[in-house]
PDB file of C-alpha atoms in Angstrom:
ATOM      1  CA  GLU K 948     147.591 170.381  80.038  1.00 47.00           C
ATOM      2  CA  THR K 949     146.902 172.835  77.155  1.00 58.00           C
ATOM      3  CA  GLY K 950     148.216 176.367  76.665  1.00 92.00           C
ATOM      4  CA  VAL K 951     144.722 177.615  77.083  1.00 95.00           C
ATOM      5  CA  THR K 952     143.126 178.087  80.394  1.00 96.00           C
ATOM      6  CA  GLN K 953     139.801 179.038  81.718  1.00 97.00           C
ATOM      7  CA  THR K 954     138.056 179.820  84.796  1.00 97.00           C
ATOM      8  CA  PRO K 955     135.873 179.121  86.566  1.00 97.00           C
ATOM      9  CA  ARG K 956     135.482 175.605  85.843  1.00 95.00           C
ATOM     10  CA  HIS K 957     131.787 175.283  86.534  1.00 96.00           C
ATOM     11  CA  LEU K 958     129.350 178.027  87.529  1.00 96.00           C
ATOM     12  CA  VAL K 959     126.020 178.170  88.873  1.00 95.00           C
ATOM     13  CA  MET K 960     123.983 181.506  88.423  1.00 92.00           C
ATOM     14  CA  GLY K 961     120.517 182.753  88.610  1.00 89.00           C
ATOM     15  CA  MET K 962     118.781 184.942  86.041  1.00 87.00           C
ATOM     16  CA  THR K 963     119.641 188.046  87.596  1.00 87.00           C
ATOM     17  CA  ASN K 964     123.180 187.520  88.585  1.00 88.00           C
ATOM     18  CA  LYS K 965     125.607 189.234  86.601  1.00 93.00           C
ATOM     19  CA  LYS K 966     129.486 186.955  86.261  1.00 95.00           C
ATOM     20  CA  SER K 967     132.305 186.746  83.796  1.00 97.00           C
ATOM     21  CA  LEU K 968     134.106 183.907  82.315  1.00 98.00           C
ATOM     22  CA  LYS K 969     137.799 184.161  81.903  1.00 98.00           C
ATOM     23  CA  CYS K 970     140.250 182.750  79.259  1.00 98.00           C
ATOM     24  CA  GLU K 971     143.871 183.021  79.080  1.00 97.00           C
ATOM     25  CA  GLN K 972     146.206 181.637  76.465  1.00 96.00           C
ATOM     26  CA  HIS K 973     150.004 181.156  76.634  1.00 94.00           C
ATOM     27  CA  LEU K 974     150.723 180.403  73.118  1.00 94.00           C
ATOM     28  CA  GLY K 975     151.591 184.036  71.861  1.00 92.00           C
ATOM     29  CA  HIS K 976     148.360 183.644  69.628  1.00 91.00           C
ATOM     30  CA  ASN K 977     146.804 186.755  68.209  1.00 89.00           C
ATOM     31  CA  ALA K 978     143.137 185.367  67.627  1.00 89.00           C
ATOM     32  CA  MET K 979     140.667 184.034  70.365  1.00 92.00           C
ATOM     33  CA  TYR K 980     137.169 182.578  70.598  1.00 92.00           C
ATOM     34  CA  TRP K 981     134.306 181.827  72.600  1.00 94.00           C
ATOM     35  CA  TYR K 982     132.288 178.962  71.609  1.00 94.00           C
ATOM     36  CA  LYS K 983     129.059 177.541  73.072  1.00 94.00           C
ATOM     37  CA  GLN K 984     128.457 173.727  73.399  1.00 93.00           C
ATOM     38  CA  SER K 985     125.023 172.464  74.294  1.00 92.00           C
ATOM     39  CA  ALA K 986     123.691 169.153  74.479  1.00 86.00           C
ATOM     40  CA  LYS K 987     122.947 167.303  71.211  1.00 80.00           C
ATOM     41  CA  LYS K 988     124.181 170.538  69.322  1.00 87.00           C
ATOM     42  CA  PRO K 989     127.278 171.132  67.409  1.00 89.00           C
ATOM     43  CA  LEU K 990     129.607 173.908  68.431  1.00 90.00           C
ATOM     44  CA  GLU K 991     128.714 177.188  67.983  1.00 90.00           C
ATOM     45  CA  LEU K 992     130.920 180.031  67.355  1.00 90.00           C
ATOM     46  CA  MET K 993     130.127 183.128  69.068  1.00 92.00           C
ATOM     47  CA  PHE K 994     132.639 185.779  68.777  1.00 91.00           C
ATOM     48  CA  VAL K 995     135.961 185.808  67.166  1.00 88.00           C
ATOM     49  CA  TYR K 996     138.705 188.519  68.272  1.00 89.00           C
ATOM     50  CA  SER K 997     141.657 188.867  65.891  1.00 82.00           C
ATOM     51  CA  LEU K 998     144.309 191.228  66.972  1.00 74.00           C
ATOM     52  CA  GLU K 999     142.330 192.445  69.701  1.00 71.00           C
ATOM     53  CA  GLU K1000     139.361 193.548  67.365  1.00 74.00           C
ATOM     54  CA  ARG K1001     136.099 191.877  67.277  1.00 74.00           C
ATOM     55  CA  VAL K1002     135.793 190.466  63.617  1.00 71.00           C
ATOM     56  CA  GLU K1003     132.840 188.166  64.243  1.00 71.00           C
ATOM     57  CA  ASN K1004     129.597 188.019  66.163  1.00 71.00           C
ATOM     58  CA  ASN K1005     127.284 185.461  65.182  1.00 72.00           C
ATOM     59  CA  SER K1006     124.042 186.912  66.406  1.00 80.00           C
ATOM     60  CA  VAL K1007     124.877 186.224  69.697  1.00 90.00           C
ATOM     61  CA  PRO K1008     122.316 187.984  72.299  1.00 92.00           C
ATOM     62  CA  SER K1009     123.282 191.201  73.959  1.00 91.00           C
ATOM     63  CA  ARG K1010     123.154 189.345  77.394  1.00 94.00           C
ATOM     64  CA  PHE K1011     126.795 187.998  76.538  1.00 95.00           C
ATOM     65  CA  SER K1012     129.371 190.596  76.069  1.00 93.00           C
ATOM     66  CA  PRO K1013     132.650 189.921  75.042  1.00 93.00           C
ATOM     67  CA  GLU K1014     135.884 191.665  76.066  1.00 94.00           C
ATOM     68  CA  CYS K1015     139.289 191.180  74.730  1.00 93.00           C
ATOM     69  CA  PRO K1016     141.745 193.503  76.661  1.00 93.00           C
ATOM     70  CA  ASN K1017     144.886 192.183  74.965  1.00 92.00           C
ATOM     71  CA  SER K1018     146.102 189.302  72.708  1.00 90.00           C
ATOM     72  CA  SER K1019     146.643 187.174  75.873  1.00 94.00           C
ATOM     73  CA  HIS K1020     142.994 187.178  77.681  1.00 96.00           C
ATOM     74  CA  LEU K1021     139.246 187.043  76.719  1.00 96.00           C
ATOM     75  CA  PHE K1022     136.299 187.770  78.629  1.00 97.00           C
ATOM     76  CA  LEU K1023     132.772 186.953  78.470  1.00 97.00           C
ATOM     77  CA  HIS K1024     130.727 188.833  80.356  1.00 97.00           C
ATOM     78  CA  LEU K1025     127.235 187.190  81.534  1.00 96.00           C
ATOM     79  CA  HIS K1026     123.996 188.980  82.505  1.00 93.00           C
ATOM     80  CA  THR K1027     120.211 188.337  82.980  1.00 93.00           C
ATOM     81  CA  LEU K1028     120.733 184.799  81.336  1.00 93.00           C
ATOM     82  CA  GLN K1029     118.101 182.247  80.720  1.00 94.00           C
ATOM     83  CA  PRO K1030     117.890 178.512  81.582  1.00 93.00           C
ATOM     84  CA  GLU K1031     118.453 177.725  77.907  1.00 93.00           C
ATOM     85  CA  ASP K1032     121.971 179.494  77.972  1.00 95.00           C
ATOM     86  CA  SER K1033     123.215 176.837  80.283  1.00 96.00           C
ATOM     87  CA  ALA K1034     125.824 174.904  78.390  1.00 95.00           C
ATOM     88  CA  LEU K1035     129.878 174.247  77.809  1.00 95.00           C
ATOM     89  CA  TYR K1036     131.389 177.549  76.923  1.00 97.00           C
ATOM     90  CA  LEU K1037     134.659 176.860  75.422  1.00 96.00           C
ATOM     91  CA  CYS K1038     137.708 179.627  74.504  1.00 96.00           C
ATOM     92  CA  ALA K1039     140.050 179.006  71.724  1.00 93.00           C
ATOM     93  CA  SER K1040     143.189 180.391  70.526  1.00 92.00           C
ATOM     94  CA  SER K1041     144.908 180.335  67.124  1.00 88.00           C
ATOM     95  CA  GLN K1042     147.645 182.400  65.062  1.00 85.00           C
ATOM     96  CA  VAL K1043     145.825 184.501  62.408  1.00 75.00           C
ATOM     97  CA  VAL K1044     147.964 185.327  59.060  1.00 67.00           C
ATOM     98  CA  VAL K1045     147.898 189.075  58.867  1.00 59.00           C
ATOM     99  CA  GLY K1046     146.273 189.943  55.459  1.00 54.00           C
ATOM    100  CA  GLY K1047     145.194 186.755  54.803  1.00 51.00           C
ATOM    101  CA  ARG K1048     141.906 185.012  54.822  1.00 51.00           C
ATOM    102  CA  GLY K1049     141.581 184.523  58.785  1.00 45.00           C
ATOM    103  CA  ALA K1050     143.115 181.787  60.746  1.00 43.00           C
ATOM    104  CA  VAL K1051     144.722 179.102  59.101  1.00 56.00           C
ATOM    105  CA  GLY K1052     146.256 177.200  61.948  1.00 66.00           C
ATOM    106  CA  THR K1053     144.919 174.704  64.518  1.00 79.00           C
ATOM    107  CA  GLN K1054     142.717 176.283  67.270  1.00 85.00           C
ATOM    108  CA  TYR K1055     143.694 175.239  70.608  1.00 89.00           C
ATOM    109  CA  PHE K1056     140.714 174.977  73.097  1.00 92.00           C
ATOM    110  CA  GLY K1057     140.636 175.349  76.591  1.00 94.00           C
ATOM    111  CA  PRO K1058     138.833 172.980  79.021  1.00 93.00           C
ATOM    112  CA  GLY K1059     135.437 175.118  79.168  1.00 95.00           C
ATOM    113  CA  THR K1060     133.400 176.483  81.748  1.00 96.00           C
ATOM    114  CA  ARG K1061     130.227 174.434  82.481  1.00 95.00           C
ATOM    115  CA  LEU K1062     127.638 176.975  83.013  1.00 96.00           C
ATOM    116  CA  THR K1063     124.001 176.152  84.719  1.00 95.00           C
ATOM    117  CA  VAL K1064     121.517 178.682  84.848  1.00 94.00           C
ATOM    118  CA  LEU K1065     118.811 178.441  87.511  1.00 92.00           C
TER     119      LEU K1065
ATOM    120  CA  LYS L 336     125.144 177.325  54.223  1.00 82.00           C
ATOM    121  CA  GLN L 337     127.776 174.963  55.227  1.00 87.00           C
ATOM    122  CA  GLU L 338     126.674 172.062  57.335  1.00 91.00           C
ATOM    123  CA  VAL L 339     128.625 169.102  58.872  1.00 95.00           C
ATOM    124  CA  THR L 340     127.248 165.730  59.448  1.00 96.00           C
ATOM    125  CA  GLN L 341     128.792 163.014  61.304  1.00 96.00           C
ATOM    126  CA  ILE L 342     128.255 159.175  61.085  1.00 93.00           C
ATOM    127  CA  PRO L 343     127.671 157.310  63.249  1.00 92.00           C
ATOM    128  CA  ALA L 344     126.645 159.307  66.300  1.00 93.00           C
ATOM    129  CA  ALA L 345     127.789 156.691  68.535  1.00 95.00           C
ATOM    130  CA  LEU L 346     130.122 153.610  68.343  1.00 95.00           C
ATOM    131  CA  SER L 347     131.221 150.759  70.558  1.00 97.00           C
ATOM    132  CA  VAL L 348     133.804 148.288  69.881  1.00 96.00           C
ATOM    133  CA  PRO L 349     136.042 145.853  71.314  1.00 97.00           C
ATOM    134  CA  GLU L 350     139.906 146.733  72.175  1.00 97.00           C
ATOM    135  CA  GLY L 351     142.193 146.055  69.412  1.00 97.00           C
ATOM    136  CA  GLU L 352     139.665 146.597  66.247  1.00 96.00           C
ATOM    137  CA  ASN L 353     140.307 149.051  63.468  1.00 97.00           C
ATOM    138  CA  LEU L 354     137.507 151.440  63.085  1.00 96.00           C
ATOM    139  CA  VAL L 355     136.533 154.418  60.560  1.00 96.00           C
ATOM    140  CA  LEU L 356     134.561 157.585  61.571  1.00 97.00           C
ATOM    141  CA  ASN L 357     132.917 159.441  58.621  1.00 97.00           C
ATOM    142  CA  CYS L 358     132.396 163.346  58.378  1.00 97.00           C
ATOM    143  CA  SER L 359     130.572 164.734  55.512  1.00 97.00           C
ATOM    144  CA  PHE L 360     130.198 168.466  54.521  1.00 96.00           C
ATOM    145  CA  THR L 361     127.816 170.376  51.876  1.00 94.00           C
ATOM    146  CA  ASP L 362     130.186 172.980  50.693  1.00 90.00           C
ATOM    147  CA  SER L 363     133.306 171.460  49.065  1.00 90.00           C
ATOM    148  CA  ALA L 364     134.764 175.093  48.745  1.00 88.00           C
ATOM    149  CA  ILE L 365     136.758 174.407  52.263  1.00 89.00           C
ATOM    150  CA  TYR L 366     139.926 175.878  53.563  1.00 87.00           C
ATOM    151  CA  ASN L 367     140.869 172.670  55.668  1.00 89.00           C
ATOM    152  CA  LEU L 368     139.263 170.283  58.017  1.00 93.00           C
ATOM    153  CA  GLN L 369     140.201 169.511  61.187  1.00 93.00           C
ATOM    154  CA  TRP L 370     139.331 166.379  63.552  1.00 96.00           C
ATOM    155  CA  PHE L 371     139.162 166.683  67.196  1.00 96.00           C
ATOM    156  CA  ARG L 372     138.595 164.829  70.321  1.00 96.00           C
ATOM    157  CA  GLN L 373     136.799 165.960  73.444  1.00 94.00           C
ATOM    158  CA  ASP L 374     136.790 163.824  76.744  1.00 92.00           C
ATOM    159  CA  PRO L 375     133.777 164.008  79.111  1.00 85.00           C
ATOM    160  CA  GLY L 376     133.523 167.384  80.574  1.00 78.00           C
ATOM    161  CA  LYS L 377     136.754 168.699  78.789  1.00 82.00           C
ATOM    162  CA  GLY L 378     137.851 170.856  76.048  1.00 87.00           C
ATOM    163  CA  LEU L 379     138.801 169.764  72.420  1.00 91.00           C
ATOM    164  CA  THR L 380     142.174 168.473  71.605  1.00 91.00           C
ATOM    165  CA  SER L 381     143.084 168.892  67.996  1.00 90.00           C
ATOM    166  CA  LEU L 382     144.177 165.738  66.433  1.00 95.00           C
ATOM    167  CA  LEU L 383     144.650 166.295  62.783  1.00 94.00           C
ATOM    168  CA  LEU L 384     144.425 169.032  60.360  1.00 91.00           C
ATOM    169  CA  ILE L 385     144.070 168.557  56.529  1.00 92.00           C
ATOM    170  CA  GLN L 386     144.787 171.545  54.211  1.00 89.00           C
ATOM    171  CA  SER L 387     142.242 171.587  51.002  1.00 89.00           C
ATOM    172  CA  SER L 388     145.295 170.698  49.070  1.00 90.00           C
ATOM    173  CA  GLN L 389     146.046 167.427  50.938  1.00 93.00           C
ATOM    174  CA  ARG L 390     144.598 164.081  50.479  1.00 94.00           C
ATOM    175  CA  GLU L 391     145.646 162.689  53.954  1.00 95.00           C
ATOM    176  CA  GLN L 392     147.276 163.363  57.557  1.00 95.00           C
ATOM    177  CA  THR L 393     148.820 160.480  59.858  1.00 96.00           C
ATOM    178  CA  SER L 394     149.762 160.780  63.297  1.00 95.00           C
ATOM    179  CA  GLY L 395     150.344 157.308  64.736  1.00 96.00           C
ATOM    180  CA  ARG L 396     147.529 155.056  64.825  1.00 97.00           C
ATOM    181  CA  LEU L 397     145.298 157.984  63.348  1.00 97.00           C
ATOM    182  CA  ASN L 398     145.085 158.770  59.508  1.00 98.00           C
ATOM    183  CA  ALA L 399     142.512 161.049  58.154  1.00 97.00           C
ATOM    184  CA  SER L 400     141.635 161.324  54.713  1.00 97.00           C
ATOM    185  CA  LEU L 401     140.092 164.282  52.776  1.00 97.00           C
ATOM    186  CA  ASP L 402     138.238 163.977  49.656  1.00 96.00           C
ATOM    187  CA  LYS L 403     136.985 167.497  49.097  1.00 93.00           C
ATOM    188  CA  SER L 404     134.724 166.992  45.590  1.00 92.00           C
ATOM    189  CA  SER L 405     132.745 164.580  47.323  1.00 95.00           C
ATOM    190  CA  GLY L 406     132.606 166.316  50.626  1.00 96.00           C
ATOM    191  CA  ARG L 407     133.742 163.626  52.757  1.00 97.00           C
ATOM    192  CA  SER L 408     136.385 162.979  55.338  1.00 98.00           C
ATOM    193  CA  THR L 409     137.335 159.772  57.428  1.00 97.00           C
ATOM    194  CA  LEU L 410     139.295 159.309  60.471  1.00 97.00           C
ATOM    195  CA  TYR L 411     140.836 155.639  60.585  1.00 97.00           C
ATOM    196  CA  ILE L 412     141.946 154.315  64.107  1.00 97.00           C
ATOM    197  CA  ALA L 413     144.092 151.278  64.124  1.00 97.00           C
ATOM    198  CA  ALA L 414     144.401 148.847  66.740  1.00 97.00           C
ATOM    199  CA  SER L 415     141.960 150.678  69.242  1.00 97.00           C
ATOM    200  CA  GLN L 416     142.294 151.245  72.649  1.00 97.00           C
ATOM    201  CA  PRO L 417     139.822 151.875  75.855  1.00 97.00           C
ATOM    202  CA  GLY L 418     141.967 155.041  75.936  1.00 96.00           C
ATOM    203  CA  ASP L 419     140.681 156.109  72.729  1.00 97.00           C
ATOM    204  CA  SER L 420     136.978 156.120  74.223  1.00 97.00           C
ATOM    205  CA  ALA L 421     135.880 160.057  73.658  1.00 97.00           C
ATOM    206  CA  THR L 422     133.855 162.045  71.481  1.00 96.00           C
ATOM    207  CA  TYR L 423     135.473 162.710  68.055  1.00 97.00           C
ATOM    208  CA  LEU L 424     134.581 166.088  66.184  1.00 96.00           C
ATOM    209  CA  CYS L 425     135.131 167.198  62.615  1.00 96.00           C
ATOM    210  CA  ALA L 426     135.072 170.710  61.560  1.00 95.00           C
ATOM    211  CA  VAL L 427     135.823 172.710  58.324  1.00 93.00           C
ATOM    212  CA  ARG L 428     136.909 176.024  57.726  1.00 88.00           C
ATOM    213  CA  GLY L 429     135.712 177.966  54.672  1.00 77.00           C
ATOM    214  CA  GLY L 430     133.145 177.952  52.167  1.00 57.00           C
ATOM    215  CA  ALA L 431     131.222 181.040  52.552  1.00 50.00           C
ATOM    216  CA  THR L 432     132.592 181.924  55.784  1.00 55.00           C
ATOM    217  CA  ASN L 433     136.067 181.668  57.269  1.00 59.00           C
ATOM    218  CA  LYS L 434     134.858 180.268  60.455  1.00 79.00           C
ATOM    219  CA  LEU L 435     135.175 176.375  61.852  1.00 87.00           C
ATOM    220  CA  ILE L 436     131.621 174.478  61.350  1.00 90.00           C
ATOM    221  CA  PHE L 437     131.468 171.514  63.788  1.00 94.00           C
ATOM    222  CA  GLY L 438     129.549 168.246  63.387  1.00 95.00           C
ATOM    223  CA  THR L 439     127.598 167.110  66.151  1.00 91.00           C
ATOM    224  CA  GLY L 440     130.608 164.325  66.863  1.00 95.00           C
ATOM    225  CA  THR L 441     130.790 160.597  67.368  1.00 97.00           C
ATOM    226  CA  LEU L 442     130.922 159.336  70.511  1.00 96.00           C
ATOM    227  CA  LEU L 443     133.175 156.525  70.563  1.00 97.00           C
ATOM    228  CA  ALA L 444     133.715 153.730  73.497  1.00 97.00           C
ATOM    229  CA  VAL L 445     136.324 151.079  73.149  1.00 97.00           C
ATOM    230  CA  GLN L 446     135.404 147.867  75.192  1.00 96.00           C
ATOM    231  CA  PRO L 447     138.266 146.392  77.197  1.00 94.00           C
TER     232      PRO L 447
END
């Protein structure tokens, strides 16, 4: 059991639905991440929150909207998704050195949410 | 742009064999390199983290090496077991950006 939990574990949604993915970390970290893992492709970093501020957004379509209300929780709000958005969405957390070059420690991953868009 | 390649894409070995997984990266200006394990339908588990100033790290039957100048890392697994079956992912941090760049992984199957 890792210190990062994600809910739901599986989600099936239509293209017109609105849903949210939730991530919670119990490790006392100050940075959280959303990744997308599609079949046959490397993990792609989507968003990074450091000290509750979004510090990175890798040209992700606006139909994905992240929210980080505090250092322990991270959400990914989904709306009007496309079938090609079907993937495993992974959340991770790490400890960031304040004033340094960003996260230097290990990232701890949650189990992921398997998303299917019909 | 940093690119990470892992060879082979898939590997099947009998139980007890020693094996080597390879990872190469195009930009040698990395901060660190990390090896992860991913079981089917699960998240990633960190195995070893090598800082750019280090040459290798060991944990149990696992040994990871790093040759920054040539852009290569290897993960050595000694006396493989069926429980080692999983996808192994290599990721580097640093270079032009300060985020983890992943390879596509090596799918390992250890036959009993």
